[in-house]
Tab-separated table of C-alpha atoms in Angstrom:
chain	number	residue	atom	x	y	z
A	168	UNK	CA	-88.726	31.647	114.269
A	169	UNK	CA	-84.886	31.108	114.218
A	170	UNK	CA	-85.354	27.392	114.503
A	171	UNK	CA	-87.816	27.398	111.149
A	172	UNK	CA	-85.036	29.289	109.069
A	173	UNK	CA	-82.745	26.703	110.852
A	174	UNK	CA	-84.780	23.782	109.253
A	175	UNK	CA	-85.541	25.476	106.133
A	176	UNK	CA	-81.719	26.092	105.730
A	177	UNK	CA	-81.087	22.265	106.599
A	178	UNK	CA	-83.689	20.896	104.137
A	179	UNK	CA	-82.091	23.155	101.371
A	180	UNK	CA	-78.909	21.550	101.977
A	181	UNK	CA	-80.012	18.093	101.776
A	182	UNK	CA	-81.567	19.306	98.653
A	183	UNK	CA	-78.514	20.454	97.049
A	184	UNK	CA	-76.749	17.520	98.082
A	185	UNK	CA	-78.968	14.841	97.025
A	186	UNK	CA	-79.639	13.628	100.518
A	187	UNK	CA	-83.631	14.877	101.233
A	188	UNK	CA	-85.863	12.237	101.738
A	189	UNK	CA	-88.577	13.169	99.947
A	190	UNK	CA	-86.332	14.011	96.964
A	191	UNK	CA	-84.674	10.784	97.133
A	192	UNK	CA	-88.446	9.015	97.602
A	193	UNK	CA	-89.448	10.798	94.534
A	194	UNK	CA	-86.418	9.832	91.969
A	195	UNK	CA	-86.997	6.108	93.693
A	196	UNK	CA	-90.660	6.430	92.200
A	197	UNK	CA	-89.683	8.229	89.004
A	198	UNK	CA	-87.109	5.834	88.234
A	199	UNK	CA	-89.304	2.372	88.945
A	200	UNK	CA	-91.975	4.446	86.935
A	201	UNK	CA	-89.213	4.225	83.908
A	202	UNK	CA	-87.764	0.913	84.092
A	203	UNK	CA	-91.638	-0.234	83.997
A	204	UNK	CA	-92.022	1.967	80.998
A	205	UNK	CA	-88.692	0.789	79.700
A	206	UNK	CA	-89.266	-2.659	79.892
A	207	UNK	CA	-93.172	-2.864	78.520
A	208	UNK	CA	-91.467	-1.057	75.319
A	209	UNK	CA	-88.750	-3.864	74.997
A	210	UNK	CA	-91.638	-6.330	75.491
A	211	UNK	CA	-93.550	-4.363	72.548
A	212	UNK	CA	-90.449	-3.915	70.040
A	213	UNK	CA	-89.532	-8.281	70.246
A	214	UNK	CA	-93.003	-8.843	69.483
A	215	UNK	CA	-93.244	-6.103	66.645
A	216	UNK	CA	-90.080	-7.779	65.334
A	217	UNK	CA	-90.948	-11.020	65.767
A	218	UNK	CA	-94.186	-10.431	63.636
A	219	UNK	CA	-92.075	-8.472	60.897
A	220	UNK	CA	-89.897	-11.846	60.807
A	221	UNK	CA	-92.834	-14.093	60.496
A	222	UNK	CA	-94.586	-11.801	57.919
A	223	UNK	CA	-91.531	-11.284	55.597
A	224	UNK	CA	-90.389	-15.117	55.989
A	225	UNK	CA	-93.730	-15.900	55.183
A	226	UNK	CA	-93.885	-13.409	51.860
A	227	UNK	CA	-90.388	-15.310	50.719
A	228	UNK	CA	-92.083	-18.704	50.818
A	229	UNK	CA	-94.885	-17.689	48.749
A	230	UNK	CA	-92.319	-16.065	46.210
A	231	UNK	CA	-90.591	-19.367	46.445
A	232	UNK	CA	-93.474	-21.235	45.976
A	233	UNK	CA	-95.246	-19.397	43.242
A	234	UNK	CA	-91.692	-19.307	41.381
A	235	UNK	CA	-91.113	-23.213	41.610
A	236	UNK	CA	-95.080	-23.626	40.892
A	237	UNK	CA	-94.540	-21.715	37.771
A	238	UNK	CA	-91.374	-23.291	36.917
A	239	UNK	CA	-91.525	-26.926	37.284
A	240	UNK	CA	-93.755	-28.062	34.940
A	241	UNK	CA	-91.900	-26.801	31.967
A	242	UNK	CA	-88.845	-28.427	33.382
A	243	UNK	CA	-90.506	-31.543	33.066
A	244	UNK	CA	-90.547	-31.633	29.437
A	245	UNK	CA	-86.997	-30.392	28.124
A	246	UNK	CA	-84.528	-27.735	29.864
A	247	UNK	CA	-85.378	-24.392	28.308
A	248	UNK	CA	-83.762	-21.403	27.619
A	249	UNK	CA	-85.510	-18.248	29.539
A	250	UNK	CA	-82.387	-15.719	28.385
A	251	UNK	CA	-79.573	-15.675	26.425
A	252	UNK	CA	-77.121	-16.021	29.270
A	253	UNK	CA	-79.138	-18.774	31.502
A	254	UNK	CA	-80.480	-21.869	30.806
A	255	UNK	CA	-82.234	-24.277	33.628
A	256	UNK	CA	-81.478	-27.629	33.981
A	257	UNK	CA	-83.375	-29.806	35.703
A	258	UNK	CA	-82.211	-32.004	38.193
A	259	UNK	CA	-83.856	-34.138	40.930
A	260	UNK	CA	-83.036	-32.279	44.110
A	261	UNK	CA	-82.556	-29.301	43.099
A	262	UNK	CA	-82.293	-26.725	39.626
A	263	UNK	CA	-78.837	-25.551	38.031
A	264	UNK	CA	-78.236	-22.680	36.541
A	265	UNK	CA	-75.491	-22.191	34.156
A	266	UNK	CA	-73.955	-19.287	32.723
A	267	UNK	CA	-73.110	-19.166	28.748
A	268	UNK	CA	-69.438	-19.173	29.680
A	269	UNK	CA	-70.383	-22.446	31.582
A	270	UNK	CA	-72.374	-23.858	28.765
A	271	UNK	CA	-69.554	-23.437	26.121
A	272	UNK	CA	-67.560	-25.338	28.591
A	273	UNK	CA	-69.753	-27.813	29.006
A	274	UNK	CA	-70.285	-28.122	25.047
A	275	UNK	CA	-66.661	-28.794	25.204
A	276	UNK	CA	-66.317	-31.265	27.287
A	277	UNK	CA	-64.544	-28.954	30.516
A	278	UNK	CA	-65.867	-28.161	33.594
A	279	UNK	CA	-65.499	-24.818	34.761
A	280	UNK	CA	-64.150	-23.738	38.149
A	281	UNK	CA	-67.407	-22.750	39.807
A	282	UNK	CA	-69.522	-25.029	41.731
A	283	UNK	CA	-73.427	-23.935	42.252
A	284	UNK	CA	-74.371	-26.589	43.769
């Protein structure tokens, strides 16, 4: 009977210190159990962003192309005015915007400091 409180006594020190093997057997399974989990979810979130990418990239195109669809063919006749601080100028790579103050400037014969291109 002596020898079983022996034992018991031994197994609760190897508990206390960390040592047990079935302890240590069980935090080897719990923590494999985790990294698997942790790593599936990492796998998960790069895909979810990767889709968010794809799906807002794709949304800015279509803006993009809807706004140049719209825009272009009034370009082709004259530059317009669409406010009273921008006009669009048409160019053949590419549209410039200037600002009034850049207009006057321009009426004027000056170039201001700015550079949109």
């Amino acid at each position: 009977m002596f020898i079983r409180f022996e034992n018991l006594d031994q197994q609760q020190v190897q508990i206390r210190e960390g040592s047990h093997p079935q302890y240590i057997r069980l935090l080897e399974d719990i923590e494999s159990k985790r990294s698997e989990k942790y790593g599936t979810a990492e796998i998960r979130r790069k895909f979810a962003q990767g889709a968010i990418t794809a799906c807002y990239e794709a949304d800015l195109k279509q803006a993009n192309d809807q706004f140049y669809a719209s825009i272009l063919p009034n370009l082709k006749e004259k530059p317009k005015t669409y406010c009273s601080w921008l006009t669009i100028v048409p160019k053949i790579s590419s549209i410039r915007l200037f600002s009034k103050e850049e207009q006057e400037l321009r009426k004027l014969g000056t170039t201001g400091t700015t550079n949109h291109d």
